PDB file of C-alpha atoms in Angstrom:
ATOM      1  CA  UNK A   1       0.031  -0.021  -0.056  1.00 35.00           C
ATOM      2  CA  UNK A   2       2.714   2.272   0.899  1.00 35.00           C
ATOM      3  CA  UNK A   3       4.521   1.706  -2.482  1.00 37.00           C
ATOM      4  CA  UNK A   4       1.319   2.381  -4.307  1.00 35.00           C
ATOM      5  CA  UNK A   5       0.918   5.733  -2.560  1.00 31.00           C
ATOM      6  CA  UNK A   6       4.458   6.575  -3.304  1.00 30.00           C
ATOM      7  CA  UNK A   7       4.168   5.597  -7.047  1.00 39.00           C
ATOM      8  CA  UNK A   8       0.928   7.916  -7.266  1.00 42.00           C
ATOM      9  CA  UNK A   9       2.452  10.700  -5.370  1.00 46.00           C
ATOM     10  CA  UNK A  10       5.479  10.385  -7.892  1.00 60.00           C
ATOM     11  CA  UNK A  11       3.399  10.508 -10.938  1.00 81.00           C
ATOM     12  CA  UNK A  12       1.519  13.529  -9.561  1.00 86.00           C
ATOM     13  CA  UNK A  13       4.509  15.389  -8.956  1.00 86.00           C
ATOM     14  CA  UNK A  14       5.754  14.532 -12.513  1.00 86.00           C
ATOM     15  CA  UNK A  15       2.227  16.014 -14.073  1.00 87.00           C
ATOM     16  CA  UNK A  16       2.772  19.242 -12.078  1.00 88.00           C
ATOM     17  CA  UNK A  17       6.402  19.599 -13.143  1.00 86.00           C
ATOM     18  CA  UNK A  18       5.092  19.280 -16.857  1.00 86.00           C
ATOM     19  CA  UNK A  19       2.573  21.983 -16.233  1.00 87.00           C
ATOM     20  CA  UNK A  20       4.958  24.157 -14.584  1.00 87.00           C
ATOM     21  CA  UNK A  21       7.396  23.663 -17.444  1.00 83.00           C
ATOM     22  CA  UNK A  22       4.717  24.745 -19.817  1.00 82.00           C
ATOM     23  CA  UNK A  23       4.265  28.096 -17.778  1.00 81.00           C
ATOM     24  CA  UNK A  24       8.176  28.478 -17.755  1.00 78.00           C
ATOM     25  CA  UNK A  25       8.497  27.921 -21.564  1.00 72.00           C
ATOM     26  CA  UNK A  26       5.666  30.586 -22.011  1.00 68.00           C
ATOM     27  CA  UNK A  27       7.420  33.253 -19.670  1.00 66.00           C
ATOM     28  CA  UNK A  28      10.361  35.446 -20.148  1.00 66.00           C
ATOM     29  CA  UNK A  29      13.479  35.323 -17.848  1.00 66.00           C
ATOM     30  CA  UNK A  30      12.937  36.721 -14.484  1.00 72.00           C
ATOM     31  CA  UNK A  31       9.070  36.585 -14.872  1.00 80.00           C
ATOM     32  CA  UNK A  32       7.342  35.684 -11.352  1.00 85.00           C
ATOM     33  CA  UNK A  33       5.326  32.475 -11.466  1.00 86.00           C
ATOM     34  CA  UNK A  34       1.650  32.421 -10.055  1.00 88.00           C
ATOM     35  CA  UNK A  35       1.757  32.170  -6.416  1.00 88.00           C
ATOM     36  CA  UNK A  36       1.886  28.414  -4.902  1.00 88.00           C
ATOM     37  CA  UNK A  37      -1.634  28.772  -3.145  1.00 89.00           C
ATOM     38  CA  UNK A  38      -3.216  29.889  -6.497  1.00 90.00           C
ATOM     39  CA  UNK A  39      -1.480  27.254  -8.487  1.00 90.00           C
ATOM     40  CA  UNK A  40      -2.618  24.541  -5.979  1.00 89.00           C
ATOM     41  CA  UNK A  41      -6.019  25.903  -5.984  1.00 89.00           C
ATOM     42  CA  UNK A  42      -6.344  26.253  -9.930  1.00 90.00           C
ATOM     43  CA  UNK A  43      -5.011  22.788 -10.513  1.00 91.00           C
ATOM     44  CA  UNK A  44      -6.529  21.057  -7.456  1.00 90.00           C
ATOM     45  CA  UNK A  45      -3.158  19.680  -6.187  1.00 90.00           C
ATOM     46  CA  UNK A  46      -1.888  19.529  -2.587  1.00 90.00           C
ATOM     47  CA  UNK A  47       0.628  22.437  -1.816  1.00 89.00           C
ATOM     48  CA  UNK A  48       3.204  19.988  -0.956  1.00 90.00           C
ATOM     49  CA  UNK A  49       3.036  18.137  -4.221  1.00 90.00           C
ATOM     50  CA  UNK A  50       3.323  21.588  -5.801  1.00 89.00           C
ATOM     51  CA  UNK A  51       6.391  22.508  -3.832  1.00 88.00           C
ATOM     52  CA  UNK A  52       8.185  19.037  -4.437  1.00 88.00           C
ATOM     53  CA  UNK A  53       7.754  19.721  -8.294  1.00 87.00           C
ATOM     54  CA  UNK A  54       9.040  23.508  -7.673  1.00 87.00           C
ATOM     55  CA  UNK A  55      11.996  21.895  -5.713  1.00 85.00           C
ATOM     56  CA  UNK A  56      12.928  19.568  -8.752  1.00 81.00           C
ATOM     57  CA  UNK A  57      12.620  22.505 -11.227  1.00 81.00           C
ATOM     58  CA  UNK A  58      14.915  24.767  -8.920  1.00 79.00           C
ATOM     59  CA  UNK A  59      17.507  22.099  -8.667  1.00 72.00           C
ATOM     60  CA  UNK A  60      17.492  21.567 -12.494  1.00 67.00           C
ATOM     61  CA  UNK A  61      17.962  25.367 -12.960  1.00 67.00           C
ATOM     62  CA  UNK A  62      14.362  26.046 -14.457  1.00 77.00           C
ATOM     63  CA  UNK A  63      13.324  28.286 -11.568  1.00 78.00           C
ATOM     64  CA  UNK A  64      14.783  30.458  -8.903  1.00 77.00           C
ATOM     65  CA  UNK A  65      13.005  30.377  -5.581  1.00 78.00           C
ATOM     66  CA  UNK A  66      13.376  33.475  -3.267  1.00 79.00           C
ATOM     67  CA  UNK A  67      12.221  33.396   0.119  1.00 76.00           C
ATOM     68  CA  UNK A  68       9.435  35.697   1.047  1.00 76.00           C
ATOM     69  CA  UNK A  69       9.199  36.946  -3.034  1.00 82.00           C
ATOM     70  CA  UNK A  70       8.056  33.813  -4.923  1.00 84.00           C
ATOM     71  CA  UNK A  71       9.117  31.714  -7.753  1.00 84.00           C
ATOM     72  CA  UNK A  72      10.719  32.971 -10.912  1.00 81.00           C
ATOM     73  CA  UNK A  73      11.412  31.902 -14.365  1.00 78.00           C
ATOM     74  CA  UNK A  74      15.330  31.266 -14.251  1.00 72.00           C
ATOM     75  CA  UNK A  75      17.575  32.089 -17.070  1.00 65.00           C
ATOM     76  CA  UNK A  76      18.699  29.041 -19.231  1.00 62.00           C
ATOM     77  CA  UNK A  77      22.233  27.634 -17.868  1.00 62.00           C
ATOM     78  CA  UNK A  78      25.171  27.984 -20.107  1.00 60.00           C
ATOM     79  CA  UNK A  79      26.804  24.659 -21.182  1.00 59.00           C
ATOM     80  CA  UNK A  80      30.424  24.080 -21.313  1.00 61.00           C
ATOM     81  CA  UNK A  81      32.136  20.836 -22.673  1.00 59.00           C
ATOM     82  CA  UNK A  82      35.029  19.635 -20.693  1.00 60.00           C
ATOM     83  CA  UNK A  83      37.166  19.673 -23.616  1.00 60.00           C
ATOM     84  CA  UNK A  84      40.285  21.798 -24.911  1.00 61.00           C
ATOM     85  CA  UNK A  85      38.451  24.776 -26.074  1.00 68.00           C
ATOM     86  CA  UNK A  86      38.549  28.291 -24.505  1.00 71.00           C
ATOM     87  CA  UNK A  87      35.819  29.957 -22.601  1.00 74.00           C
ATOM     88  CA  UNK A  88      35.687  32.513 -25.705  1.00 75.00           C
ATOM     89  CA  UNK A  89      35.509  29.781 -28.214  1.00 74.00           C
ATOM     90  CA  UNK A  90      32.467  28.156 -26.163  1.00 74.00           C
ATOM     91  CA  UNK A  91      30.584  31.326 -25.684  1.00 74.00           C
ATOM     92  CA  UNK A  92      30.888  32.182 -29.648  1.00 77.00           C
ATOM     93  CA  UNK A  93      29.713  28.727 -30.636  1.00 71.00           C
ATOM     94  CA  UNK A  94      26.527  29.390 -28.678  1.00 69.00           C
ATOM     95  CA  UNK A  95      26.018  32.882 -30.061  1.00 73.00           C
ATOM     96  CA  UNK A  96      27.107  34.731 -26.974  1.00 75.00           C
ATOM     97  CA  UNK A  97      29.358  37.668 -27.063  1.00 84.00           C
ATOM     98  CA  UNK A  98      32.423  36.527 -24.663  1.00 82.00           C
ATOM     99  CA  UNK A  99      33.935  39.109 -22.242  1.00 86.00           C
ATOM    100  CA  UNK A 100      36.960  39.442 -19.931  1.00 89.00           C
ATOM    101  CA  UNK A 101      38.024  42.118 -17.182  1.00 93.00           C
ATOM    102  CA  UNK A 102      41.319  41.754 -15.749  1.00 96.00           C
ATOM    103  CA  UNK A 103      41.190  42.102 -12.034  1.00 96.00           C
ATOM    104  CA  UNK A 104      44.336  41.514 -10.725  1.00 97.00           C
ATOM    105  CA  UNK A 105      47.736  41.315 -12.518  1.00 98.00           C
ATOM    106  CA  UNK A 106      50.977  40.475 -10.671  1.00 97.00           C
ATOM    107  CA  UNK A 107      54.493  39.153 -11.032  1.00 97.00           C
ATOM    108  CA  UNK A 108      55.677  37.218  -8.047  1.00 97.00           C
ATOM    109  CA  UNK A 109      57.996  34.308  -7.257  1.00 97.00           C
ATOM    110  CA  UNK A 110      56.737  30.916  -7.338  1.00 96.00           C
ATOM    111  CA  UNK A 111      55.729  29.337  -3.834  1.00 95.00           C
ATOM    112  CA  UNK A 112      56.117  25.545  -3.351  1.00 94.00           C
ATOM    113  CA  UNK A 113      52.611  24.549  -4.495  1.00 94.00           C
ATOM    114  CA  UNK A 114      52.619  26.159  -7.859  1.00 95.00           C
ATOM    115  CA  UNK A 115      56.305  25.569  -8.570  1.00 96.00           C
ATOM    116  CA  UNK A 116      55.657  21.852  -8.109  1.00 95.00           C
ATOM    117  CA  UNK A 117      52.366  22.103 -10.474  1.00 95.00           C
ATOM    118  CA  UNK A 118      54.380  24.115 -13.059  1.00 96.00           C
ATOM    119  CA  UNK A 119      57.550  21.913 -12.418  1.00 95.00           C
ATOM    120  CA  UNK A 120      59.752  24.880 -12.132  1.00 95.00           C
ATOM    121  CA  UNK A 121      62.134  25.830  -9.172  1.00 95.00           C
ATOM    122  CA  UNK A 122      60.807  27.747  -6.214  1.00 96.00           C
ATOM    123  CA  UNK A 123      61.180  31.358  -6.408  1.00 96.00           C
ATOM    124  CA  UNK A 124      61.071  31.367 -10.214  1.00 97.00           C
ATOM    125  CA  UNK A 125      59.133  34.226 -11.483  1.00 97.00           C
ATOM    126  CA  UNK A 126      55.635  33.596 -12.389  1.00 98.00           C
ATOM    127  CA  UNK A 127      52.639  35.881 -13.521  1.00 98.00           C
ATOM    128  CA  UNK A 128      49.326  35.605 -11.631  1.00 98.00           C
ATOM    129  CA  UNK A 129      46.279  37.155 -12.898  1.00 97.00           C
ATOM    130  CA  UNK A 130      42.437  36.819 -12.386  1.00 97.00           C
ATOM    131  CA  UNK A 131      39.879  37.611 -15.015  1.00 96.00           C
ATOM    132  CA  UNK A 132      36.142  38.100 -14.697  1.00 95.00           C
ATOM    133  CA  UNK A 133      34.421  36.200 -17.575  1.00 91.00           C
ATOM    134  CA  UNK A 134      31.122  37.190 -18.896  1.00 88.00           C
ATOM    135  CA  UNK A 135      28.711  36.085 -21.728  1.00 83.00           C
ATOM    136  CA  UNK A 136      26.515  38.901 -23.316  1.00 83.00           C
ATOM    137  CA  UNK A 137      27.801  41.256 -20.299  1.00 84.00           C
ATOM    138  CA  UNK A 138      26.548  38.814 -17.948  1.00 85.00           C
ATOM    139  CA  UNK A 139      29.021  37.751 -15.198  1.00 90.00           C
ATOM    140  CA  UNK A 140      29.292  34.067 -14.639  1.00 88.00           C
ATOM    141  CA  UNK A 141      32.975  33.194 -13.784  1.00 91.00           C
ATOM    142  CA  UNK A 142      36.117  33.909 -12.378  1.00 96.00           C
ATOM    143  CA  UNK A 143      39.464  32.506 -13.776  1.00 95.00           C
ATOM    144  CA  UNK A 144      43.001  32.576 -11.910  1.00 97.00           C
ATOM    145  CA  UNK A 145      45.977  31.627 -13.985  1.00 97.00           C
ATOM    146  CA  UNK A 146      49.523  30.964 -12.909  1.00 98.00           C
ATOM    147  CA  UNK A 147      52.183  30.800 -15.797  1.00 97.00           C
ATOM    148  CA  UNK A 148      56.076  31.175 -15.515  1.00 97.00           C
ATOM    149  CA  UNK A 149      57.183  34.342 -16.480  1.00 97.00           C
ATOM    150  CA  UNK A 150      59.550  33.124 -19.193  1.00 95.00           C
ATOM    151  CA  UNK A 151      56.776  31.207 -21.239  1.00 96.00           C
ATOM    152  CA  UNK A 152      54.974  34.688 -21.597  1.00 96.00           C
ATOM    153  CA  UNK A 153      57.645  37.348 -21.808  1.00 96.00           C
ATOM    154  CA  UNK A 154      56.255  41.017 -22.054  1.00 95.00           C
ATOM    155  CA  UNK A 155      52.775  39.963 -21.121  1.00 96.00           C
ATOM    156  CA  UNK A 156      50.670  42.713 -19.645  1.00 96.00           C
ATOM    157  CA  UNK A 157      46.850  43.108 -18.583  1.00 96.00           C
ATOM    158  CA  UNK A 158      45.946  45.018 -22.015  1.00 94.00           C
ATOM    159  CA  UNK A 159      46.619  41.533 -23.665  1.00 95.00           C
ATOM    160  CA  UNK A 160      44.262  39.307 -21.743  1.00 94.00           C
ATOM    161  CA  UNK A 161      40.857  40.912 -23.096  1.00 88.00           C
ATOM    162  CA  UNK A 162      40.459  38.059 -25.671  1.00 85.00           C
ATOM    163  CA  UNK A 163      41.212  34.034 -25.577  1.00 88.00           C
ATOM    164  CA  UNK A 164      44.158  33.294 -23.490  1.00 92.00           C
ATOM    165  CA  UNK A 165      44.523  30.088 -25.616  1.00 91.00           C
ATOM    166  CA  UNK A 166      44.602  32.026 -28.729  1.00 91.00           C
ATOM    167  CA  UNK A 167      47.036  34.403 -27.207  1.00 94.00           C
ATOM    168  CA  UNK A 168      49.405  31.538 -26.296  1.00 94.00           C
ATOM    169  CA  UNK A 169      49.247  29.906 -29.688  1.00 93.00           C
ATOM    170  CA  UNK A 170      49.492  33.218 -31.770  1.00 94.00           C
ATOM    171  CA  UNK A 171      51.994  35.308 -30.014  1.00 95.00           C
ATOM    172  CA  UNK A 172      53.985  32.991 -28.098  1.00 95.00           C
ATOM    173  CA  UNK A 173      53.735  29.763 -30.455  1.00 95.00           C
ATOM    174  CA  UNK A 174      52.617  27.568 -27.692  1.00 94.00           C
ATOM    175  CA  UNK A 175      49.430  25.862 -28.315  1.00 92.00           C
ATOM    176  CA  UNK A 176      47.535  23.884 -25.640  1.00 90.00           C
ATOM    177  CA  UNK A 177      47.245  20.070 -26.842  1.00 89.00           C
ATOM    178  CA  UNK A 178      46.092  18.592 -23.508  1.00 89.00           C
ATOM    179  CA  UNK A 179      44.928  19.133 -19.950  1.00 89.00           C
ATOM    180  CA  UNK A 180      43.693  18.026 -16.792  1.00 89.00           C
ATOM    181  CA  UNK A 181      40.739  19.149 -14.829  1.00 88.00           C
ATOM    182  CA  UNK A 182      39.544  18.530 -11.469  1.00 90.00           C
ATOM    183  CA  UNK A 183      35.926  19.534 -10.432  1.00 89.00           C
ATOM    184  CA  UNK A 184      34.487  20.214  -7.018  1.00 91.00           C
ATOM    185  CA  UNK A 185      31.400  21.989  -5.598  1.00 90.00           C
ATOM    186  CA  UNK A 186      31.900  24.916  -3.581  1.00 92.00           C
ATOM    187  CA  UNK A 187      29.733  27.830  -2.035  1.00 92.00           C
ATOM    188  CA  UNK A 188      30.562  31.379  -3.086  1.00 92.00           C
ATOM    189  CA  UNK A 189      32.170  33.505  -0.344  1.00 94.00           C
ATOM    190  CA  UNK A 190      31.304  37.376  -0.332  1.00 94.00           C
ATOM    191  CA  UNK A 191      34.049  38.392  -2.339  1.00 95.00           C
ATOM    192  CA  UNK A 192      33.484  36.264  -5.253  1.00 95.00           C
ATOM    193  CA  UNK A 193      29.614  36.589  -4.780  1.00 93.00           C
ATOM    194  CA  UNK A 194      29.963  40.377  -5.259  1.00 94.00           C
ATOM    195  CA  UNK A 195      31.889  40.109  -8.379  1.00 95.00           C
ATOM    196  CA  UNK A 196      29.587  37.688  -9.829  1.00 92.00           C
ATOM    197  CA  UNK A 197      26.502  39.682  -9.109  1.00 89.00           C
ATOM    198  CA  UNK A 198      24.883  37.009  -6.927  1.00 87.00           C
ATOM    199  CA  UNK A 199      24.575  36.216  -3.119  1.00 86.00           C
ATOM    200  CA  UNK A 200      27.098  34.733  -0.713  1.00 90.00           C
ATOM    201  CA  UNK A 201      26.515  30.922  -0.152  1.00 90.00           C
ATOM    202  CA  UNK A 202      25.251  30.292  -3.563  1.00 86.00           C
ATOM    203  CA  UNK A 203      26.599  27.140  -5.215  1.00 87.00           C
ATOM    204  CA  UNK A 204      29.504  27.214  -7.726  1.00 90.00           C
ATOM    205  CA  UNK A 205      31.658  24.938  -9.678  1.00 90.00           C
ATOM    206  CA  UNK A 206      35.517  25.027  -8.862  1.00 93.00           C
ATOM    207  CA  UNK A 207      37.755  23.700 -11.591  1.00 91.00           C
ATOM    208  CA  UNK A 208      41.411  23.002 -10.852  1.00 93.00           C
ATOM    209  CA  UNK A 209      43.126  23.025 -14.342  1.00 92.00           C
ATOM    210  CA  UNK A 210      46.596  22.114 -15.676  1.00 95.00           C
ATOM    211  CA  UNK A 211      47.429  22.463 -19.329  1.00 94.00           C
ATOM    212  CA  UNK A 212      50.198  20.909 -21.370  1.00 94.00           C
ATOM    213  CA  UNK A 213      52.006  21.795 -24.511  1.00 91.00           C
ATOM    214  CA  UNK A 214      54.374  20.156 -26.686  1.00 89.00           C
ATOM    215  CA  UNK A 215      56.630  17.101 -25.123  1.00 85.00           C
ATOM    216  CA  UNK A 216      54.194  17.224 -22.154  1.00 88.00           C
ATOM    217  CA  UNK A 217      55.408  20.257 -20.926  1.00 92.00           C
ATOM    218  CA  UNK A 218      53.289  22.203 -18.266  1.00 95.00           C
ATOM    219  CA  UNK A 219      52.131  25.526 -19.782  1.00 96.00           C
ATOM    220  CA  UNK A 220      49.872  26.954 -17.075  1.00 96.00           C
ATOM    221  CA  UNK A 221      47.572  26.111 -14.181  1.00 96.00           C
ATOM    222  CA  UNK A 222      44.440  27.611 -12.871  1.00 95.00           C
ATOM    223  CA  UNK A 223      41.556  27.825 -10.597  1.00 96.00           C
ATOM    224  CA  UNK A 224      38.208  28.536 -12.018  1.00 93.00           C
ATOM    225  CA  UNK A 225      34.952  29.500 -10.056  1.00 94.00           C
ATOM    226  CA  UNK A 226      31.774  29.337 -12.222  1.00 91.00           C
ATOM    227  CA  UNK A 227      28.381  30.083 -10.991  1.00 88.00           C
ATOM    228  CA  UNK A 228      26.134  26.925 -10.271  1.00 83.00           C
ATOM    229  CA  UNK A 229      23.064  28.610 -11.299  1.00 77.00           C
ATOM    230  CA  UNK A 230      24.495  29.910 -14.753  1.00 75.00           C
ATOM    231  CA  UNK A 231      26.654  27.098 -15.619  1.00 73.00           C
ATOM    232  CA  UNK A 232      26.444  23.396 -16.437  1.00 69.00           C
ATOM    233  CA  UNK A 233      29.421  21.282 -17.341  1.00 69.00           C
ATOM    234  CA  UNK A 234      29.104  18.379 -19.977  1.00 70.00           C
ATOM    235  CA  UNK A 235      31.821  15.693 -20.612  1.00 65.00           C
ATOM    236  CA  UNK A 236      32.051  13.164 -23.512  1.00 64.00           C
ATOM    237  CA  UNK A 237      32.379   9.727 -21.959  1.00 62.00           C
ATOM    238  CA  UNK A 238      34.191   6.722 -23.976  1.00 64.00           C
ATOM    239  CA  UNK A 239      35.295   3.401 -22.897  1.00 73.00           C
ATOM    240  CA  UNK A 240      38.555   2.609 -21.621  1.00 61.00           C
ATOM    241  CA  UNK A 241      40.150   0.096 -24.018  1.00 66.00           C
ATOM    242  CA  UNK A 242      40.419  -3.305 -22.287  1.00 60.00           C
ATOM    243  CA  UNK A 243      44.024  -4.430 -21.743  1.00 61.00           C
ATOM    244  CA  UNK A 244      45.635  -6.698 -24.258  1.00 59.00           C
ATOM    245  CA  UNK A 245      45.521 -10.330 -23.143  1.00 57.00           C
ATOM    246  CA  UNK A 246      48.889 -11.986 -22.655  1.00 60.00           C
ATOM    247  CA  UNK A 247      49.539 -15.389 -24.413  1.00 59.00           C
ATOM    248  CA  UNK A 248      50.463 -18.079 -22.017  1.00 55.00           C
ATOM    249  CA  UNK A 249      52.770 -20.655 -23.295  1.00 61.00           C
ATOM    250  CA  UNK A 250      51.789 -24.087 -22.447  1.00 58.00           C
ATOM    251  CA  UNK A 251      54.864 -26.123 -21.069  1.00 59.00           C
ATOM    252  CA  UNK A 252      56.154 -28.572 -24.004  1.00 55.00           C
TER     253      UNK A 252
END
């Protein structure tokens, strides 16, 4: 009996989700949805069922729920593939205008952590810069990059308004061939939230990146923070080739 009730409730939630999606599809970004009380009354469903459906849609990024204010149509999330493509290239491929603002640019000696990652001696001069990345003027990410100074001689903040990968390949003759990314969820602190025009404590993705050029040389490393409510990550998964079977010779 309990299983039947659970299945019925789940089906009802799915129906309500479908009706809510119809409302969302017909509404512009930021438009308020009708109140929960009104929707529950008009559709003849329990408030709890409606809330479960709204929770599902909020988690999926279709709805923004604001305590005391109501529910609003969310902006669609921007998709980024986990591949060797630059942020600028990804945004342009989706018909968006990529933007970049350099917030910090410093030359300093490499500490143990970044020296180890970049495979250079401690105290080797490096460049560290942080950029605010935008799509159609909307701030969605922060990128901090570390690179050995002798890899990018003469680099200035004015050089960082476009694609970093294009700059490396075009000016310095260093195409990025492969890379490694570690992803973990995080919460925005007050400083990052202010820069990204959102509230502290909102979920975000943190990507720790290391890229490699010819002969497996480390080119640069970085830490990227992207808004969880504006960004989603997609990876192409492929099967790992099975190890070759070793032939066992039978004794003569």
